[in-house]
PDB file of C-alpha atoms and ligand atoms in Angstrom:
ATOM      1  CA  UNK A  18      70.209 114.243 116.139  1.00  0.00           C
ATOM      2  CA  UNK A  19      68.926 111.420 113.900  1.00  0.00           C
ATOM      3  CA  UNK A  20      68.620 107.845 115.149  1.00  0.00           C
ATOM      4  CA  UNK A  21      71.560 106.741 113.000  1.00  0.00           C
ATOM      5  CA  UNK A  22      73.832 109.429 114.461  1.00  0.00           C
ATOM      6  CA  UNK A  23      72.638 108.512 117.962  1.00  0.00           C
ATOM      7  CA  UNK A  24      73.471 104.887 117.382  1.00  0.00           C
ATOM      8  CA  UNK A  25      76.802 105.320 115.676  1.00  0.00           C
ATOM      9  CA  UNK A  26      78.043 108.769 116.686  1.00  0.00           C
ATOM     10  CA  UNK A  27      79.945 111.017 114.314  1.00  0.00           C
ATOM     11  CA  UNK A  28      83.006 108.830 114.157  1.00  0.00           C
ATOM     12  CA  UNK A  29      84.324 110.133 110.833  1.00  0.00           C
ATOM     13  CA  UNK A  30      84.759 113.649 112.295  1.00  0.00           C
ATOM     14  CA  UNK A  31      86.840 112.336 115.180  1.00  0.00           C
ATOM     15  CA  UNK A  32      88.899 110.202 112.839  1.00  0.00           C
ATOM     16  CA  UNK A  33      89.786 112.994 110.421  1.00  0.00           C
ATOM     17  CA  UNK A  34      91.131 115.066 113.301  1.00  0.00           C
ATOM     18  CA  UNK A  35      93.531 112.343 114.449  1.00  0.00           C
ATOM     19  CA  UNK A  36      97.140 112.378 113.243  1.00  0.00           C
ATOM     20  CA  UNK A  37      98.983 109.083 113.236  1.00  0.00           C
ATOM     21  CA  UNK A  38     102.322 107.592 112.362  1.00  0.00           C
ATOM     22  CA  UNK A  39     100.666 104.590 110.761  1.00  0.00           C
ATOM     23  CA  UNK A  40     102.085 103.171 107.524  1.00  0.00           C
ATOM     24  CA  UNK A  41      99.364 101.802 105.241  1.00  0.00           C
ATOM     25  CA  UNK A  42      99.736  99.708 102.076  1.00  0.00           C
ATOM     26  CA  UNK A  43      96.708  99.609  99.774  1.00  0.00           C
ATOM     27  CA  UNK A  44      97.220  96.470  97.683  1.00  0.00           C
ATOM     28  CA  UNK A  45      94.917  95.874  94.737  1.00  0.00           C
ATOM     29  CA  UNK A  46      94.267  93.999  91.529  1.00  0.00           C
ATOM     30  CA  UNK A  47      92.095  95.490  88.809  1.00  0.00           C
ATOM     31  CA  UNK A  48      91.285  94.698  85.205  1.00  0.00           C
ATOM     32  CA  UNK A  49      88.824  97.490  84.461  1.00  0.00           C
ATOM     33  CA  UNK A  50      89.855 100.201  86.938  1.00  0.00           C
ATOM     34  CA  UNK A  51      87.183  99.802  89.636  1.00  0.00           C
ATOM     35  CA  UNK A  52      89.462  98.431  92.325  1.00  0.00           C
ATOM     36  CA  UNK A  53      92.141 100.944  91.403  1.00  0.00           C
ATOM     37  CA  UNK A  54      89.597 103.733  92.000  1.00  0.00           C
ATOM     38  CA  UNK A  55      88.561 102.170  95.330  1.00  0.00           C
ATOM     39  CA  UNK A  56      92.245 102.052  96.269  1.00  0.00           C
ATOM     40  CA  UNK A  57      92.757 105.725  95.390  1.00  0.00           C
ATOM     41  CA  UNK A  58      89.776 106.688  97.568  1.00  0.00           C
ATOM     42  CA  UNK A  59      91.219 104.566 100.384  1.00  0.00           C
ATOM     43  CA  UNK A  60      94.528 106.389  99.960  1.00  0.00           C
ATOM     44  CA  UNK A  61      92.755 109.758 100.267  1.00  0.00           C
ATOM     45  CA  UNK A  62      90.833 108.677 103.373  1.00  0.00           C
ATOM     46  CA  UNK A  63      93.920 107.258 105.057  1.00  0.00           C
ATOM     47  CA  UNK A  64      95.965 110.365 104.305  1.00  0.00           C
ATOM     48  CA  UNK A  65      93.211 112.505 105.825  1.00  0.00           C
ATOM     49  CA  UNK A  66      93.640 110.359 108.948  1.00  0.00           C
ATOM     50  CA  UNK A  67      97.369 111.156 108.922  1.00  0.00           C
ATOM     51  CA  UNK A  68      98.764 107.883 107.576  1.00  0.00           C
ATOM     52  CA  UNK A  69     101.695 107.420 105.222  1.00  0.00           C
ATOM     53  CA  UNK A  70     100.226 105.497 102.271  1.00  0.00           C
ATOM     54  CA  UNK A  71     101.504 103.403  99.379  1.00  0.00           C
ATOM     55  CA  UNK A  72      99.103 102.218  96.649  1.00  0.00           C
ATOM     56  CA  UNK A  73     100.519  99.030  95.119  1.00  0.00           C
ATOM     57  CA  UNK A  74      99.319  96.573  92.485  1.00  0.00           C
ATOM     58  CA  UNK A  75      99.862  92.826  92.557  1.00  0.00           C
ATOM     59  CA  UNK A  76     101.803  91.373  89.621  1.00  0.00           C
ATOM     60  CA  UNK A  77      99.769  90.390  86.558  1.00  0.00           C
ATOM     61  CA  UNK A  78      99.621  86.674  85.669  1.00  0.00           C
ATOM     62  CA  UNK A  79      97.488  86.839  82.520  1.00  0.00           C
ATOM     63  CA  UNK A  80      99.255  86.453  79.185  1.00  0.00           C
ATOM     64  CA  UNK A  81      99.972  89.694  77.325  1.00  0.00           C
ATOM     65  CA  UNK A  82      97.852  88.404  74.414  1.00  0.00           C
ATOM     66  CA  UNK A  83      94.746  88.304  76.641  1.00  0.00           C
ATOM     67  CA  UNK A  84      95.318  91.911  77.737  1.00  0.00           C
ATOM     68  CA  UNK A  85      95.994  93.086  74.185  1.00  0.00           C
ATOM     69  CA  UNK A  86      92.745  91.466  73.036  1.00  0.00           C
ATOM     70  CA  UNK A  87      90.597  93.434  75.489  1.00  0.00           C
ATOM     71  CA  UNK A  88      90.663  97.221  74.865  1.00  0.00           C
ATOM     72  CA  UNK A  89      89.299  98.193  78.309  1.00  0.00           C
ATOM     73  CA  UNK A  90      91.790  95.962  80.098  1.00  0.00           C
ATOM     74  CA  UNK A  91      94.664  97.229  77.917  1.00  0.00           C
ATOM     75  CA  UNK A  92      93.654 100.850  78.599  1.00  0.00           C
ATOM     76  CA  UNK A  93      93.664 100.232  82.354  1.00  0.00           C
ATOM     77  CA  UNK A  94      97.030  98.470  82.274  1.00  0.00           C
ATOM     78  CA  UNK A  95      98.512 101.377  80.300  1.00  0.00           C
ATOM     79  CA  UNK A  96      96.967 103.990  82.607  1.00  0.00           C
ATOM     80  CA  UNK A  97      98.451 102.331  85.711  1.00  0.00           C
ATOM     81  CA  UNK A  98     101.858 101.337  84.323  1.00  0.00           C
ATOM     82  CA  UNK A  99     103.596 103.638  86.828  1.00  0.00           C
ATOM     83  CA  UNK A 100     101.879 102.173  89.902  1.00  0.00           C
ATOM     84  CA  UNK A 101     104.569 100.151  91.718  1.00  0.00           C
ATOM     85  CA  UNK A 102     104.168  96.405  92.077  1.00  0.00           C
ATOM     86  CA  UNK A 103     103.867  95.185  95.641  1.00  0.00           C
ATOM     87  CA  UNK A 104     106.807  93.321  97.181  1.00  0.00           C
ATOM     88  CA  UNK A 105     107.178  91.368 100.395  1.00  0.00           C
ATOM     89  CA  UNK A 106     109.174  94.317 101.787  1.00  0.00           C
ATOM     90  CA  UNK A 107     106.008  96.418 101.519  1.00  0.00           C
ATOM     91  CA  UNK A 108     104.204  93.951 103.785  1.00  0.00           C
ATOM     92  CA  UNK A 109     106.968  94.196 106.368  1.00  0.00           C
ATOM     93  CA  UNK A 110     106.902  97.996 106.104  1.00  0.00           C
ATOM     94  CA  UNK A 111     103.146  98.310 106.587  1.00  0.00           C
ATOM     95  CA  UNK A 112     101.378  98.547 109.940  1.00  0.00           C
ATOM     96  CA  UNK A 113      98.062  98.280 108.113  1.00  0.00           C
ATOM     97  CA  UNK A 114      96.961  96.833 104.784  1.00  0.00           C
ATOM     98  CA  UNK A 115      93.795  97.364 102.762  1.00  0.00           C
ATOM     99  CA  UNK A 116      93.171  94.877  99.955  1.00  0.00           C
ATOM    100  CA  UNK A 117      90.938  95.631  96.979  1.00  0.00           C
ATOM    101  CA  UNK A 118      90.024  92.954  94.434  1.00  0.00           C
ATOM    102  CA  UNK A 119      87.337  92.194  91.867  1.00  0.00           C
ATOM    103  CA  UNK A 120      85.093  89.218  92.605  1.00  0.00           C
ATOM    104  CA  UNK A 121      85.948  86.214  90.437  1.00  0.00           C
ATOM    105  CA  UNK A 122      83.472  83.328  90.711  1.00  0.00           C
ATOM    106  CA  UNK A 123      82.756  84.453  94.265  1.00  0.00           C
ATOM    107  CA  UNK A 124      86.409  84.543  95.184  1.00  0.00           C
ATOM    108  CA  UNK A 125      89.538  86.675  94.868  1.00  0.00           C
ATOM    109  CA  UNK A 126      91.400  86.741  91.522  1.00  0.00           C
ATOM    110  CA  UNK A 127      94.316  84.345  91.141  1.00  0.00           C
ATOM    111  CA  UNK A 128      96.699  87.302  90.872  1.00  0.00           C
ATOM    112  CA  UNK A 129      95.996  88.258  94.498  1.00  0.00           C
ATOM    113  CA  UNK A 130      95.997  84.651  95.697  1.00  0.00           C
ATOM    114  CA  UNK A 131      99.362  84.087  94.030  1.00  0.00           C
ATOM    115  CA  UNK A 132     100.776  87.100  95.842  1.00  0.00           C
ATOM    116  CA  UNK A 133      99.352  85.917  99.172  1.00  0.00           C
ATOM    117  CA  UNK A 134     100.891  82.507  98.516  1.00  0.00           C
ATOM    118  CA  UNK A 135     104.353  84.101  98.420  1.00  0.00           C
ATOM    119  CA  UNK A 136     104.024  85.263 102.048  1.00  0.00           C
ATOM    120  CA  UNK A 137     104.882  81.908 103.618  1.00  0.00           C
ATOM    121  CA  UNK A 138     108.363  83.031 104.683  1.00  0.00           C
ATOM    122  CA  UNK A 139     107.074  86.180 106.374  1.00  0.00           C
ATOM    123  CA  UNK A 140     104.309  84.143 108.017  1.00  0.00           C
ATOM    124  CA  UNK A 141     106.825  81.532 109.248  1.00  0.00           C
ATOM    125  CA  UNK A 142     108.920  84.256 110.865  1.00  0.00           C
ATOM    126  CA  UNK A 143     105.921  85.903 112.539  1.00  0.00           C
ATOM    127  CA  UNK A 144     106.293  89.079 110.472  1.00  0.00           C
ATOM    128  CA  UNK A 145     102.596  89.340 109.625  1.00  0.00           C
ATOM    129  CA  UNK A 146     101.295  89.073 113.188  1.00  0.00           C
ATOM    130  CA  UNK A 147      99.153  92.053 114.299  1.00  0.00           C
ATOM    131  CA  UNK A 148      99.046  93.685 110.884  1.00  0.00           C
ATOM    132  CA  UNK A 149      95.724  95.515 110.820  1.00  0.00           C
ATOM    133  CA  UNK A 150      93.871  94.590 107.641  1.00  0.00           C
ATOM    134  CA  UNK A 151      90.618  95.127 105.822  1.00  0.00           C
ATOM    135  CA  UNK A 152      89.324  94.402 102.339  1.00  0.00           C
ATOM    136  CA  UNK A 153      87.112  95.807  99.586  1.00  0.00           C
ATOM    137  CA  UNK A 154      85.688  94.307  96.418  1.00  0.00           C
ATOM    138  CA  UNK A 155      83.499  94.849  93.360  1.00  0.00           C
ATOM    139  CA  UNK A 156      81.299  92.511  91.321  1.00  0.00           C
ATOM    140  CA  UNK A 157      78.923  92.724  88.410  1.00  0.00           C
ATOM    141  CA  UNK A 158      75.973  91.559  90.526  1.00  0.00           C
ATOM    142  CA  UNK A 159      74.921  92.715  93.996  1.00  0.00           C
ATOM    143  CA  UNK A 160      74.564  89.070  95.029  1.00  0.00           C
ATOM    144  CA  UNK A 161      77.364  87.775  92.828  1.00  0.00           C
ATOM    145  CA  UNK A 162      79.714  86.987  95.692  1.00  0.00           C
ATOM    146  CA  UNK A 163      80.855  90.329  97.116  1.00  0.00           C
ATOM    147  CA  UNK A 164      80.716  89.200 100.738  1.00  0.00           C
ATOM    148  CA  UNK A 165      82.182  85.779  99.919  1.00  0.00           C
ATOM    149  CA  UNK A 166      85.196  87.384  98.225  1.00  0.00           C
ATOM    150  CA  UNK A 167      86.017  89.561 101.215  1.00  0.00           C
ATOM    151  CA  UNK A 168      85.553  86.680 103.646  1.00  0.00           C
ATOM    152  CA  UNK A 169      87.796  84.444 101.505  1.00  0.00           C
ATOM    153  CA  UNK A 170      90.523  87.046 101.745  1.00  0.00           C
ATOM    154  CA  UNK A 171      90.050  87.324 105.513  1.00  0.00           C
ATOM    155  CA  UNK A 172      90.566  83.549 105.858  1.00  0.00           C
ATOM    156  CA  UNK A 173      94.213  84.056 104.888  1.00  0.00           C
ATOM    157  CA  UNK A 174      94.411  86.987 107.295  1.00  0.00           C
ATOM    158  CA  UNK A 175      93.421  84.756 110.219  1.00  0.00           C
ATOM    159  CA  UNK A 176      96.322  82.473 109.327  1.00  0.00           C
ATOM    160  CA  UNK A 177      98.652  85.463 109.310  1.00  0.00           C
ATOM    161  CA  UNK A 178      97.569  86.411 112.845  1.00  0.00           C
ATOM    162  CA  UNK A 179      96.414  89.739 111.435  1.00  0.00           C
ATOM    163  CA  UNK A 180      93.730  91.878 113.060  1.00  0.00           C
ATOM    164  CA  UNK A 181      90.725  92.337 110.789  1.00  0.00           C
ATOM    165  CA  UNK A 182      89.342  95.867 111.040  1.00  0.00           C
ATOM    166  CA  UNK A 183      86.093  95.350 109.147  1.00  0.00           C
ATOM    167  CA  UNK A 184      83.915  98.476 108.926  1.00  0.00           C
ATOM    168  CA  UNK A 185      80.920  96.778 110.568  1.00  0.00           C
ATOM    169  CA  UNK A 186      78.222  99.424 110.971  1.00  0.00           C
ATOM    170  CA  UNK A 187      80.506 101.949 112.640  1.00  0.00           C
ATOM    171  CA  UNK A 188      79.290 104.808 110.459  1.00  0.00           C
ATOM    172  CA  UNK A 189      76.004 105.472 108.620  1.00  0.00           C
ATOM    173  CA  UNK A 190      77.881 105.861 105.304  1.00  0.00           C
ATOM    174  CA  UNK A 191      77.976 102.063 105.108  1.00  0.00           C
ATOM    175  CA  UNK A 192      74.201 101.939 104.565  1.00  0.00           C
ATOM    176  CA  UNK A 193      74.304 104.283 101.573  1.00  0.00           C
ATOM    177  CA  UNK A 194      77.028 102.107 100.055  1.00  0.00           C
ATOM    178  CA  UNK A 195      74.919  98.940 100.120  1.00  0.00           C
ATOM    179  CA  UNK A 196      75.463  98.013 103.769  1.00  0.00           C
ATOM    180  CA  UNK A 197      78.300  95.481 103.546  1.00  0.00           C
ATOM    181  CA  UNK A 198      79.803  95.295 107.062  1.00  0.00           C
ATOM    182  CA  UNK A 199      82.649  92.974 106.026  1.00  0.00           C
ATOM    183  CA  UNK A 200      84.225  95.597 103.783  1.00  0.00           C
ATOM    184  CA  UNK A 201      83.087  98.107 101.208  1.00  0.00           C
ATOM    185  CA  UNK A 202      81.814  96.493  98.029  1.00  0.00           C
ATOM    186  CA  UNK A 203      80.376  97.966  94.884  1.00  0.00           C
ATOM    187  CA  UNK A 204      78.356  96.689  91.940  1.00  0.00           C
ATOM    188  CA  UNK A 205      79.723  97.423  88.472  1.00  0.00           C
ATOM    189  CA  UNK A 206      77.389  97.615  85.451  1.00  0.00           C
ATOM    190  CA  UNK A 207      77.955  96.289  81.915  1.00  0.00           C
ATOM    191  CA  UNK A 208      79.856  99.456  81.003  1.00  0.00           C
ATOM    192  CA  UNK A 209      82.165  99.130  83.997  1.00  0.00           C
ATOM    193  CA  UNK A 210      80.498 102.017  85.896  1.00  0.00           C
ATOM    194  CA  UNK A 211      79.948 101.783  89.652  1.00  0.00           C
ATOM    195  CA  UNK A 212      76.271 101.512  90.591  1.00  0.00           C
ATOM    196  CA  UNK A 213      76.387 102.552  94.285  1.00  0.00           C
ATOM    197  CA  UNK A 214      78.186 105.637  95.524  1.00  0.00           C
ATOM    198  CA  UNK A 215      80.777 104.093  97.830  1.00  0.00           C
ATOM    199  CA  UNK A 216      83.408 106.831  98.022  1.00  0.00           C
ATOM    200  CA  UNK A 217      82.458 107.919 101.563  1.00  0.00           C
ATOM    201  CA  UNK A 218      82.278 104.298 102.755  1.00  0.00           C
ATOM    202  CA  UNK A 219      85.738 103.549 101.347  1.00  0.00           C
ATOM    203  CA  UNK A 220      87.182 106.627 103.044  1.00  0.00           C
ATOM    204  CA  UNK A 221      85.522 105.692 106.319  1.00  0.00           C
ATOM    205  CA  UNK A 222      86.905 102.143 106.061  1.00  0.00           C
ATOM    206  CA  UNK A 223      90.393 103.516 105.394  1.00  0.00           C
ATOM    207  CA  UNK A 224      90.218 105.874 108.370  1.00  0.00           C
ATOM    208  CA  UNK A 225      88.955 103.126 110.631  1.00  0.00           C
ATOM    209  CA  UNK A 226      91.770 100.809 109.505  1.00  0.00           C
ATOM    210  CA  UNK A 227      94.328 103.544 110.268  1.00  0.00           C
ATOM    211  CA  UNK A 228      92.734 104.280 113.643  1.00  0.00           C
ATOM    212  CA  UNK A 229      92.730 100.619 114.705  1.00  0.00           C
ATOM    213  CA  UNK A 230      96.354 100.291 113.544  1.00  0.00           C
ATOM    214  CA  UNK A 231      97.244 103.311 115.634  1.00  0.00           C
ATOM    215  CA  UNK A 232      95.645 101.719 118.704  1.00  0.00           C
ATOM    216  CA  UNK A 233      97.584  98.505 118.092  1.00  0.00           C
ATOM    217  CA  UNK A 234     100.850 100.437 117.649  1.00  0.00           C
ATOM    218  CA  UNK A 235     100.271 102.422 120.849  1.00  0.00           C
ATOM    219  CA  UNK A 236      99.446  99.225 122.725  1.00  0.00           C
ATOM    220  CA  UNK A 237     102.737  97.702 121.560  1.00  0.00           C
ATOM    221  CA  UNK A 238     104.947 100.558 122.832  1.00  0.00           C
TER     222      UNK A 238
HETATM  223  C1  FMN B 313      86.648  85.533  85.314  1.00  0.00           C
HETATM  224  C2  FMN B 313      85.665  86.476  85.906  1.00  0.00           C
HETATM  225  C3  FMN B 313      84.828  86.030  86.907  1.00  0.00           C
HETATM  226  C4  FMN B 313      83.884  86.878  87.463  1.00  0.00           C
HETATM  227  N1  FMN B 313      83.071  86.408  88.449  1.00  0.00           N
HETATM  228  C5  FMN B 313      82.100  87.209  88.943  1.00  0.00           C
HETATM  229  C6  FMN B 313      81.233  86.729  89.966  1.00  0.00           C
HETATM  230  O1  FMN B 313      81.372  85.630  90.501  1.00  0.00           O
HETATM  231  N2  FMN B 313      80.225  87.530  90.374  1.00  0.00           N
HETATM  232  C7  FMN B 313      80.020  88.772  89.836  1.00  0.00           C
HETATM  233  O2  FMN B 313      79.064  89.433  90.216  1.00  0.00           O
HETATM  234  N3  FMN B 313      80.894  89.298  88.928  1.00  0.00           N
HETATM  235  C8  FMN B 313      81.910  88.540  88.470  1.00  0.00           C
HETATM  236  N4  FMN B 313      82.799  89.049  87.541  1.00  0.00           N
HETATM  237  C9  FMN B 313      82.749  90.483  87.201  1.00  0.00           C
HETATM  238  C10 FMN B 313      83.853  91.234  87.951  1.00  0.00           C
HETATM  239  O3  FMN B 313      83.704  91.071  89.351  1.00  0.00           O
HETATM  240  C11 FMN B 313      83.878  92.724  87.633  1.00  0.00           C
HETATM  241  O4  FMN B 313      84.179  92.841  86.259  1.00  0.00           O
HETATM  242  C12 FMN B 313      84.925  93.421  88.468  1.00  0.00           C
HETATM  243  O5  FMN B 313      84.409  93.558  89.780  1.00  0.00           O
HETATM  244  C13 FMN B 313      85.346  94.777  87.978  1.00  0.00           C
HETATM  245  O6  FMN B 313      86.454  95.184  88.745  1.00  0.00           O
HETATM  246  P1  FMN B 313      87.728  95.873  88.072  1.00  0.00           P
HETATM  247  O7  FMN B 313      87.186  97.020  87.235  1.00  0.00           O
HETATM  248  O8  FMN B 313      88.573  96.378  89.204  1.00  0.00           O
HETATM  249  O9  FMN B 313      88.443  94.856  87.245  1.00  0.00           O
HETATM  250  C14 FMN B 313      83.768  88.217  86.986  1.00  0.00           C
HETATM  251  C15 FMN B 313      84.628  88.659  85.982  1.00  0.00           C
HETATM  252  C16 FMN B 313      85.569  87.809  85.441  1.00  0.00           C
HETATM  253  C17 FMN B 313      86.486  88.313  84.363  1.00  0.00           C
END
């Protein structure tokens, strides 16, 4: 047994064998497709852990002319036109939520912030308390704000009274993905291709989020 396995155990094996009744919403924004792909991997991982999953996009705020003027953006918008837009009902429905957003000046995109800013009513009525959450991101540079973006998103989560299920170093796959313990993050090159292979880390994060949500649900019964 290697030192990493000794330290962390083989948690992903245990997790894949667990069936849950957890409902997970994967809520993302993407311009070039990276965060959509991360969301799809999260969906796969969570389903393997037995969760019911919805992948949902936040509403676009950019003018149509800006999208039309950028072929890659337009292609992504067209390719994901059938992905449902998230509503506040989805937040009420979900036991667990994974967010995935591109880094914008070291922060989340305004599209996601705008959506979060519509949750005041749910927050006021205590409907977001004990939601189990985690977040993922991408950026063009490894030190271009990946950790800052995830932490900015978590700030809102603390106001919700949500439970942040960050991956930490609970599985060695995190190291191969760049070692971000706050949430999986990936670097995207000039052509929009992911630099690190983060698929396993995303799936681990999704399973861990489902498992923590299951513990919270059980504890509430
Ligand atoms: C307005 C804007 C701001 C950005 N700010 C940053 C940044 O602060 N750091 C960085 O490394 N990349 C930055 N980027 C690059 C994006 O993070 C990158 O294109 C994105 O992660 C790709 O994700 P997507 O394919 O899901 O859209 C920025 C891009 C835009 C359009």
